[in-house]
Amino acid sequence: MRITTHGEYLVQLTRYTAFNCFLVRESDGFTLIDTGLKDSGQAIVQAARDLGAPIRRILLTHAHLDHVASLDELHGLLPDAEVAISARDARFLRGDNSLDAEEPQVPLRGGYVVCSTQPMRLLGAGDRIGSLEVIASPGHTPGHIAFFDHRDRTLIAGDAYSTKAGISTGGTLRVLFPFPAMATWHKPTSIHSAEVLCSLQPARLAVGHGRTLEQPAAAMEQAIAEAKRRVGREAHSVQKAY
């Protein structure tokens, strides 16, 4: 697992060159954001030890398996760490893959896995966990959330953005790394969420897949514009077909 430090508070943990989770330094230890692929737990705990602080909290951006697959392992290693996820995506952890009546009635995409570990806290927009504010960013999944660190304006965006094989959002396909796009549930909603995240004017963008960007505003705007163009072309193609 590769360890990369960004600024004073953020540590990126990367497995297989493309799958990230993050440690955020707080006064009492680390907050872990996402748990990575299966069997990542030992390496994550060791990374925190090497960096000199315990993991106090485990926050999940969303319930796709590449973000939660090591949750049960980590809970076994860190039974006192608080586990939190959005109230909406918490249902996926227990195997409830139903859609709400007011949500777009399109099939879920991406892999979900049932976890025996259930969250101790359910998160909503505006909640604060230490230095982090919860930002609702649905679209990739119905209950996707991002975390904004007000100390240095770092945005930890989960899969609302990806920078692997070029920055993208809104389900925009990157041939060299198509998985975030293939797993995006509802593109129009995800584009709106990307706009909300961009409006925060983050100084740093950290994502689930790819490198962390400094001063990312222009790149985020570019990704939104490209996603809108592609969705517009898709809609036009459907209209022509009928």
PDB file of C-alpha atoms in Angstrom:
ATOM      1  CA  MET A   1       0.000   0.000   0.000  1.00  0.00           C
ATOM      2  CA  ARG A   2       1.483   3.327  -1.073  1.00  0.00           C
ATOM      3  CA  ILE A   3       1.360   6.179   1.468  1.00  0.00           C
ATOM      4  CA  THR A   4       1.288   9.778   0.189  1.00  0.00           C
ATOM      5  CA  THR A   5       0.959  12.838   2.423  1.00  0.00           C
ATOM      6  CA  HIS A   6      -0.840  15.951   1.166  1.00  0.00           C
ATOM      7  CA  GLY A   7      -0.498  19.034   3.314  1.00  0.00           C
ATOM      8  CA  GLU A   8      -0.694  18.897   7.090  1.00  0.00           C
ATOM      9  CA  TYR A   9      -3.752  16.700   7.593  1.00  0.00           C
ATOM     10  CA  LEU A  10      -4.367  14.331   4.661  1.00  0.00           C
ATOM     11  CA  VAL A  11      -2.722  10.974   3.994  1.00  0.00           C
ATOM     12  CA  GLN A  12      -3.626   8.993   0.881  1.00  0.00           C
ATOM     13  CA  LEU A  13      -3.407   5.187   1.019  1.00  0.00           C
ATOM     14  CA  THR A  14      -3.339   3.597  -2.445  1.00  0.00           C
ATOM     15  CA  ARG A  15      -3.662  -0.061  -3.353  1.00  0.00           C
ATOM     16  CA  TYR A  16      -3.112  -1.501  -6.843  1.00  0.00           C
ATOM     17  CA  THR A  17      -2.264   2.024  -8.116  1.00  0.00           C
ATOM     18  CA  ALA A  18      -5.932   3.018  -8.430  1.00  0.00           C
ATOM     19  CA  PHE A  19      -7.918   2.392  -5.229  1.00  0.00           C
ATOM     20  CA  ASN A  20      -7.629   5.044  -2.536  1.00  0.00           C
ATOM     21  CA  CYS A  21      -8.708   5.526   1.036  1.00  0.00           C
ATOM     22  CA  PHE A  22      -7.628   8.388   3.273  1.00  0.00           C
ATOM     23  CA  LEU A  23      -6.468   9.148   6.776  1.00  0.00           C
ATOM     24  CA  VAL A  24      -7.356  12.601   8.075  1.00  0.00           C
ATOM     25  CA  ARG A  25      -5.353  13.761  11.068  1.00  0.00           C
ATOM     26  CA  GLU A  26      -7.352  15.155  13.991  1.00  0.00           C
ATOM     27  CA  SER A  27      -6.284  16.162  17.492  1.00  0.00           C
ATOM     28  CA  ASP A  28      -7.211  12.731  18.917  1.00  0.00           C
ATOM     29  CA  GLY A  29      -5.898  10.548  16.068  1.00  0.00           C
ATOM     30  CA  PHE A  30      -6.989   9.673  12.549  1.00  0.00           C
ATOM     31  CA  THR A  31     -10.328   9.599  10.802  1.00  0.00           C
ATOM     32  CA  LEU A  32     -10.281   6.925   8.098  1.00  0.00           C
ATOM     33  CA  ILE A  33     -12.362   7.657   5.007  1.00  0.00           C
ATOM     34  CA  ASP A  34     -13.352   4.459   3.170  1.00  0.00           C
ATOM     35  CA  THR A  35     -11.868   1.025   3.776  1.00  0.00           C
ATOM     36  CA  GLY A  36     -10.702  -0.052   0.347  1.00  0.00           C
ATOM     37  CA  LEU A  37     -10.792  -3.446  -1.271  1.00  0.00           C
ATOM     38  CA  LYS A  38     -11.039  -6.694   0.668  1.00  0.00           C
ATOM     39  CA  ASP A  39      -8.090  -7.549   2.924  1.00  0.00           C
ATOM     40  CA  SER A  40      -6.883  -3.950   3.202  1.00  0.00           C
ATOM     41  CA  GLY A  41      -7.464  -3.678   6.949  1.00  0.00           C
ATOM     42  CA  GLN A  42      -4.102  -4.782   8.312  1.00  0.00           C
ATOM     43  CA  ALA A  43      -2.207  -2.499   5.944  1.00  0.00           C
ATOM     44  CA  ILE A  44      -4.416   0.474   6.840  1.00  0.00           C
ATOM     45  CA  VAL A  45      -3.950  -0.056  10.577  1.00  0.00           C
ATOM     46  CA  GLN A  46      -0.199  -0.459  10.115  1.00  0.00           C
ATOM     47  CA  ALA A  47      -0.019   2.745   8.085  1.00  0.00           C
ATOM     48  CA  ALA A  48      -1.721   4.661  10.896  1.00  0.00           C
ATOM     49  CA  ARG A  49       0.699   3.140  13.430  1.00  0.00           C
ATOM     50  CA  ASP A  50       3.670   4.096  11.298  1.00  0.00           C
ATOM     51  CA  LEU A  51       2.302   7.638  11.160  1.00  0.00           C
ATOM     52  CA  GLY A  52       2.039   7.710  14.928  1.00  0.00           C
ATOM     53  CA  ALA A  53      -1.680   7.932  15.692  1.00  0.00           C
ATOM     54  CA  PRO A  54      -4.659   5.589  16.194  1.00  0.00           C
ATOM     55  CA  ILE A  55      -7.715   5.395  13.948  1.00  0.00           C
ATOM     56  CA  ARG A  56     -10.672   6.783  15.922  1.00  0.00           C
ATOM     57  CA  ARG A  57     -13.383   6.912  13.243  1.00  0.00           C
ATOM     58  CA  ILE A  58     -14.266   5.110  10.004  1.00  0.00           C
ATOM     59  CA  LEU A  59     -16.348   7.181   7.584  1.00  0.00           C
ATOM     60  CA  LEU A  60     -17.725   5.809   4.317  1.00  0.00           C
ATOM     61  CA  THR A  61     -18.435   7.924   1.245  1.00  0.00           C
ATOM     62  CA  HIS A  62     -20.731   5.240  -0.189  1.00  0.00           C
ATOM     63  CA  ALA A  63     -21.495   1.534  -0.041  1.00  0.00           C
ATOM     64  CA  HIS A  64     -19.787   0.166  -3.163  1.00  0.00           C
ATOM     65  CA  LEU A  65     -17.639  -2.839  -2.381  1.00  0.00           C
ATOM     66  CA  ASP A  66     -14.303  -1.205  -3.262  1.00  0.00           C
ATOM     67  CA  HIS A  67     -15.014   1.332  -0.503  1.00  0.00           C
ATOM     68  CA  VAL A  68     -16.506  -0.927   2.193  1.00  0.00           C
ATOM     69  CA  ALA A  69     -15.069  -4.396   1.562  1.00  0.00           C
ATOM     70  CA  SER A  70     -12.598  -4.161   4.469  1.00  0.00           C
ATOM     71  CA  LEU A  71     -15.119  -2.696   6.918  1.00  0.00           C
ATOM     72  CA  ASP A  72     -15.705  -5.932   8.826  1.00  0.00           C
ATOM     73  CA  GLU A  73     -11.972  -6.629   9.022  1.00  0.00           C
ATOM     74  CA  LEU A  74     -11.264  -3.136  10.324  1.00  0.00           C
ATOM     75  CA  HIS A  75     -14.093  -3.315  12.849  1.00  0.00           C
ATOM     76  CA  GLY A  76     -12.511  -6.487  14.183  1.00  0.00           C
ATOM     77  CA  LEU A  77      -9.138  -4.763  14.453  1.00  0.00           C
ATOM     78  CA  LEU A  78     -10.574  -1.478  15.761  1.00  0.00           C
ATOM     79  CA  PRO A  79     -13.746  -2.354  17.705  1.00  0.00           C
ATOM     80  CA  ASP A  80     -13.892   1.046  19.421  1.00  0.00           C
ATOM     81  CA  ALA A  81     -13.678   3.112  16.227  1.00  0.00           C
ATOM     82  CA  GLU A  82     -16.914   4.886  15.347  1.00  0.00           C
ATOM     83  CA  VAL A  83     -18.376   3.761  11.999  1.00  0.00           C
ATOM     84  CA  ALA A  84     -20.509   6.213  10.008  1.00  0.00           C
ATOM     85  CA  ILE A  85     -22.137   6.406   6.573  1.00  0.00           C
ATOM     86  CA  SER A  86     -25.056   8.309   5.079  1.00  0.00           C
ATOM     87  CA  ALA A  87     -28.465   7.209   6.303  1.00  0.00           C
ATOM     88  CA  ARG A  88     -29.402   6.397   2.693  1.00  0.00           C
ATOM     89  CA  ASP A  89     -26.434   4.179   1.805  1.00  0.00           C
ATOM     90  CA  ALA A  90     -26.521   2.462   5.204  1.00  0.00           C
ATOM     91  CA  ARG A  91     -29.373   0.340   3.871  1.00  0.00           C
ATOM     92  CA  PHE A  92     -27.085  -1.219   1.274  1.00  0.00           C
ATOM     93  CA  LEU A  93     -24.749  -2.471   4.005  1.00  0.00           C
ATOM     94  CA  ARG A  94     -27.531  -4.661   5.348  1.00  0.00           C
ATOM     95  CA  GLY A  95     -28.627  -5.887   1.913  1.00  0.00           C
ATOM     96  CA  ASP A  96     -31.578  -3.568   1.242  1.00  0.00           C
ATOM     97  CA  ASN A  97     -31.097  -2.546  -2.399  1.00  0.00           C
ATOM     98  CA  SER A  98     -34.522  -0.973  -2.878  1.00  0.00           C
ATOM     99  CA  LEU A  99     -35.046   2.503  -4.304  1.00  0.00           C
ATOM    100  CA  ASP A 100     -37.213   5.146  -2.662  1.00  0.00           C
ATOM    101  CA  ALA A 101     -40.324   6.264  -4.538  1.00  0.00           C
ATOM    102  CA  GLU A 102     -38.980   9.793  -5.063  1.00  0.00           C
ATOM    103  CA  GLU A 103     -35.635   8.606  -6.458  1.00  0.00           C
ATOM    104  CA  PRO A 104     -34.981   8.086 -10.188  1.00  0.00           C
ATOM    105  CA  GLN A 105     -36.232   4.599 -10.937  1.00  0.00           C
ATOM    106  CA  VAL A 106     -33.168   3.372 -12.772  1.00  0.00           C
ATOM    107  CA  PRO A 107     -31.231   0.234 -11.814  1.00  0.00           C
ATOM    108  CA  LEU A 108     -28.444   0.456  -9.283  1.00  0.00           C
ATOM    109  CA  ARG A 109     -24.986  -0.024 -10.713  1.00  0.00           C
ATOM    110  CA  GLY A 110     -21.723  -1.168  -9.210  1.00  0.00           C
ATOM    111  CA  GLY A 111     -21.077  -3.866  -6.656  1.00  0.00           C
ATOM    112  CA  TYR A 112     -22.651  -3.911  -3.203  1.00  0.00           C
ATOM    113  CA  VAL A 113     -21.732  -6.234  -0.359  1.00  0.00           C
ATOM    114  CA  VAL A 114     -23.556  -7.038   2.868  1.00  0.00           C
ATOM    115  CA  CYS A 115     -21.503  -6.156   5.962  1.00  0.00           C
ATOM    116  CA  SER A 116     -21.979  -7.578   9.422  1.00  0.00           C
ATOM    117  CA  THR A 117     -20.672  -4.292  10.832  1.00  0.00           C
ATOM    118  CA  GLN A 118     -23.460  -1.736  10.988  1.00  0.00           C
ATOM    119  CA  PRO A 119     -22.886   2.015  11.376  1.00  0.00           C
ATOM    120  CA  MET A 120     -22.979   3.607  14.795  1.00  0.00           C
ATOM    121  CA  ARG A 121     -23.862   6.967  13.274  1.00  0.00           C
ATOM    122  CA  LEU A 122     -25.973   7.888  10.263  1.00  0.00           C
ATOM    123  CA  LEU A 123     -24.837  11.019   8.473  1.00  0.00           C
ATOM    124  CA  GLY A 124     -26.705  13.788   6.696  1.00  0.00           C
ATOM    125  CA  ALA A 125     -25.750  16.943   4.839  1.00  0.00           C
ATOM    126  CA  GLY A 126     -24.162  19.535   7.113  1.00  0.00           C
ATOM    127  CA  ASP A 127     -23.162  17.134   9.870  1.00  0.00           C
ATOM    128  CA  ARG A 128     -19.711  17.681  11.347  1.00  0.00           C
ATOM    129  CA  ILE A 129     -17.225  15.009  12.369  1.00  0.00           C
ATOM    130  CA  GLY A 130     -14.199  16.726  13.821  1.00  0.00           C
ATOM    131  CA  SER A 131     -12.880  19.053  11.132  1.00  0.00           C
ATOM    132  CA  LEU A 132     -14.960  17.463   8.374  1.00  0.00           C
ATOM    133  CA  GLU A 133     -18.331  18.617   7.075  1.00  0.00           C
ATOM    134  CA  VAL A 134     -20.617  16.116   5.338  1.00  0.00           C
ATOM    135  CA  ILE A 135     -21.583  17.232   1.827  1.00  0.00           C
ATOM    136  CA  ALA A 136     -24.441  15.380   0.149  1.00  0.00           C
ATOM    137  CA  SER A 137     -23.340  14.260  -3.316  1.00  0.00           C
ATOM    138  CA  PRO A 138     -25.802  11.634  -4.618  1.00  0.00           C
ATOM    139  CA  GLY A 139     -25.678  10.223  -8.112  1.00  0.00           C
ATOM    140  CA  HIS A 140     -22.857   7.711  -8.082  1.00  0.00           C
ATOM    141  CA  THR A 141     -25.006   5.987  -5.468  1.00  0.00           C
ATOM    142  CA  PRO A 142     -28.283   7.305  -4.015  1.00  0.00           C
ATOM    143  CA  GLY A 143     -26.652   8.267  -0.732  1.00  0.00           C
ATOM    144  CA  HIS A 144     -23.111   9.182  -1.764  1.00  0.00           C
ATOM    145  CA  ILE A 145     -21.466  11.805   0.468  1.00  0.00           C
ATOM    146  CA  ALA A 146     -18.228  13.773   0.373  1.00  0.00           C
ATOM    147  CA  PHE A 147     -16.237  15.328   3.222  1.00  0.00           C
ATOM    148  CA  PHE A 148     -14.885  18.886   3.327  1.00  0.00           C
ATOM    149  CA  ASP A 149     -12.021  19.763   5.684  1.00  0.00           C
ATOM    150  CA  HIS A 150     -12.473  23.397   6.651  1.00  0.00           C
ATOM    151  CA  ARG A 151      -8.925  23.724   7.983  1.00  0.00           C
ATOM    152  CA  ASP A 152      -7.261  23.636   4.555  1.00  0.00           C
ATOM    153  CA  ARG A 153     -10.261  23.330   2.200  1.00  0.00           C
ATOM    154  CA  THR A 154      -9.518  19.754   1.199  1.00  0.00           C
ATOM    155  CA  LEU A 155     -12.464  17.993  -0.460  1.00  0.00           C
ATOM    156  CA  ILE A 156     -12.520  14.208  -0.131  1.00  0.00           C
ATOM    157  CA  ALA A 157     -14.984  13.411  -2.894  1.00  0.00           C
ATOM    158  CA  GLY A 158     -15.200   9.624  -2.990  1.00  0.00           C
ATOM    159  CA  ASP A 159     -16.383   8.657  -6.480  1.00  0.00           C
ATOM    160  CA  ALA A 160     -18.209  11.914  -7.201  1.00  0.00           C
ATOM    161  CA  TYR A 161     -15.038  12.677  -9.177  1.00  0.00           C
ATOM    162  CA  SER A 162     -12.278  10.447 -10.501  1.00  0.00           C
ATOM    163  CA  THR A 163      -8.808  11.465 -11.697  1.00  0.00           C
ATOM    164  CA  LYS A 164      -7.594   8.081 -12.927  1.00  0.00           C
ATOM    165  CA  ALA A 165      -6.938   8.297 -16.686  1.00  0.00           C
ATOM    166  CA  GLY A 166      -8.049  11.949 -16.601  1.00  0.00           C
ATOM    167  CA  ILE A 167     -10.467  13.859 -14.403  1.00  0.00           C
ATOM    168  CA  SER A 168     -14.113  12.912 -14.832  1.00  0.00           C
ATOM    169  CA  THR A 169     -17.475  13.108 -13.147  1.00  0.00           C
ATOM    170  CA  GLY A 170     -21.091  12.267 -13.844  1.00  0.00           C
ATOM    171  CA  GLY A 171     -20.418   8.799 -15.169  1.00  0.00           C
ATOM    172  CA  THR A 172     -18.086   9.987 -17.934  1.00  0.00           C
ATOM    173  CA  LEU A 173     -16.341   6.897 -19.298  1.00  0.00           C
ATOM    174  CA  ARG A 174     -12.557   6.695 -19.333  1.00  0.00           C
ATOM    175  CA  VAL A 175     -11.493   3.742 -21.475  1.00  0.00           C
ATOM    176  CA  LEU A 176      -8.282   3.164 -19.502  1.00  0.00           C
ATOM    177  CA  PHE A 177     -10.191   3.105 -16.187  1.00  0.00           C
ATOM    178  CA  PRO A 178     -13.936   2.730 -16.809  1.00  0.00           C
ATOM    179  CA  PHE A 179     -15.062   1.481 -13.393  1.00  0.00           C
ATOM    180  CA  PRO A 180     -16.310   4.749 -11.766  1.00  0.00           C
ATOM    181  CA  ALA A 181     -18.422   5.476 -14.842  1.00  0.00           C
ATOM    182  CA  MET A 182     -19.717   1.926 -15.100  1.00  0.00           C
ATOM    183  CA  ALA A 183     -20.773   2.054 -11.445  1.00  0.00           C
ATOM    184  CA  THR A 184     -22.554   5.436 -11.565  1.00  0.00           C
ATOM    185  CA  TRP A 185     -26.252   5.042 -10.832  1.00  0.00           C
ATOM    186  CA  HIS A 186     -27.800   8.275 -12.178  1.00  0.00           C
ATOM    187  CA  LYS A 187     -25.725  10.612 -14.340  1.00  0.00           C
ATOM    188  CA  PRO A 188     -27.850  13.814 -14.171  1.00  0.00           C
ATOM    189  CA  THR A 189     -27.922  13.650 -10.371  1.00  0.00           C
ATOM    190  CA  SER A 190     -24.192  13.025 -10.207  1.00  0.00           C
ATOM    191  CA  ILE A 191     -23.496  16.027 -12.446  1.00  0.00           C
ATOM    192  CA  HIS A 192     -25.564  18.265 -10.170  1.00  0.00           C
ATOM    193  CA  SER A 193     -23.620  16.947  -7.184  1.00  0.00           C
ATOM    194  CA  ALA A 194     -20.342  17.651  -8.968  1.00  0.00           C
ATOM    195  CA  GLU A 195     -21.471  21.259  -9.415  1.00  0.00           C
ATOM    196  CA  VAL A 196     -22.294  21.517  -5.707  1.00  0.00           C
ATOM    197  CA  LEU A 197     -18.848  20.203  -4.800  1.00  0.00           C
ATOM    198  CA  CYS A 198     -17.143  22.545  -7.244  1.00  0.00           C
ATOM    199  CA  SER A 199     -18.979  25.505  -5.705  1.00  0.00           C
ATOM    200  CA  LEU A 200     -17.135  24.834  -2.440  1.00  0.00           C
ATOM    201  CA  GLN A 201     -13.979  26.084  -4.190  1.00  0.00           C
ATOM    202  CA  PRO A 202     -11.739  23.420  -2.668  1.00  0.00           C
ATOM    203  CA  ALA A 203      -8.001  23.977  -2.518  1.00  0.00           C
ATOM    204  CA  ARG A 204      -7.394  20.240  -2.865  1.00  0.00           C
ATOM    205  CA  LEU A 205      -9.420  17.405  -4.431  1.00  0.00           C
ATOM    206  CA  ALA A 206      -8.926  13.864  -3.131  1.00  0.00           C
ATOM    207  CA  VAL A 207     -10.798  11.050  -4.892  1.00  0.00           C
ATOM    208  CA  GLY A 208     -11.421   7.344  -4.634  1.00  0.00           C
ATOM    209  CA  HIS A 209      -9.540   6.579  -7.838  1.00  0.00           C
ATOM    210  CA  GLY A 210      -6.533   8.526  -9.076  1.00  0.00           C
ATOM    211  CA  ARG A 211      -4.171  11.209  -7.882  1.00  0.00           C
ATOM    212  CA  THR A 212      -5.004  14.078  -5.557  1.00  0.00           C
ATOM    213  CA  LEU A 213      -5.195  17.481  -7.265  1.00  0.00           C
ATOM    214  CA  GLU A 214      -4.050  20.828  -5.888  1.00  0.00           C
ATOM    215  CA  GLN A 215      -6.036  23.929  -6.913  1.00  0.00           C
ATOM    216  CA  PRO A 216      -8.551  21.743  -8.788  1.00  0.00           C
ATOM    217  CA  ALA A 217     -11.253  24.282  -9.729  1.00  0.00           C
ATOM    218  CA  ALA A 218     -10.477  24.500 -13.443  1.00  0.00           C
ATOM    219  CA  ALA A 219     -10.176  20.728 -13.770  1.00  0.00           C
ATOM    220  CA  MET A 220     -13.471  20.193 -11.932  1.00  0.00           C
ATOM    221  CA  GLU A 221     -15.239  22.683 -14.192  1.00  0.00           C
ATOM    222  CA  GLN A 222     -13.782  20.937 -17.230  1.00  0.00           C
ATOM    223  CA  ALA A 223     -15.060  17.566 -15.988  1.00  0.00           C
ATOM    224  CA  ILE A 224     -18.563  18.974 -15.411  1.00  0.00           C
ATOM    225  CA  ALA A 225     -18.681  20.526 -18.868  1.00  0.00           C
ATOM    226  CA  GLU A 226     -17.601  17.283 -20.505  1.00  0.00           C
ATOM    227  CA  ALA A 227     -20.160  15.265 -18.530  1.00  0.00           C
ATOM    228  CA  LYS A 228     -22.953  17.653 -19.577  1.00  0.00           C
ATOM    229  CA  ARG A 229     -21.940  17.403 -23.224  1.00  0.00           C
ATOM    230  CA  ARG A 230     -21.965  13.621 -23.116  1.00  0.00           C
ATOM    231  CA  VAL A 231     -25.323  13.409 -21.366  1.00  0.00           C
ATOM    232  CA  GLY A 232     -26.730  15.868 -23.878  1.00  0.00           C
ATOM    233  CA  ARG A 233     -25.482  13.774 -26.790  1.00  0.00           C
ATOM    234  CA  GLU A 234     -26.944  10.632 -25.239  1.00  0.00           C
ATOM    235  CA  ALA A 235     -30.333  12.307 -24.807  1.00  0.00           C
ATOM    236  CA  HIS A 236     -30.239  13.562 -28.408  1.00  0.00           C
ATOM    237  CA  SER A 237     -29.424  10.061 -29.665  1.00  0.00           C
ATOM    238  CA  VAL A 238     -32.394   8.628 -27.775  1.00  0.00           C
ATOM    239  CA  GLN A 239     -34.721  11.272 -29.244  1.00  0.00           C
ATOM    240  CA  LYS A 240     -33.503  10.524 -32.764  1.00  0.00           C
ATOM    241  CA  ALA A 241     -34.107   6.806 -32.215  1.00  0.00           C
ATOM    242  CA  TYR A 242     -37.785   7.571 -31.639  1.00  0.00           C
TER     243      TYR A 242
END
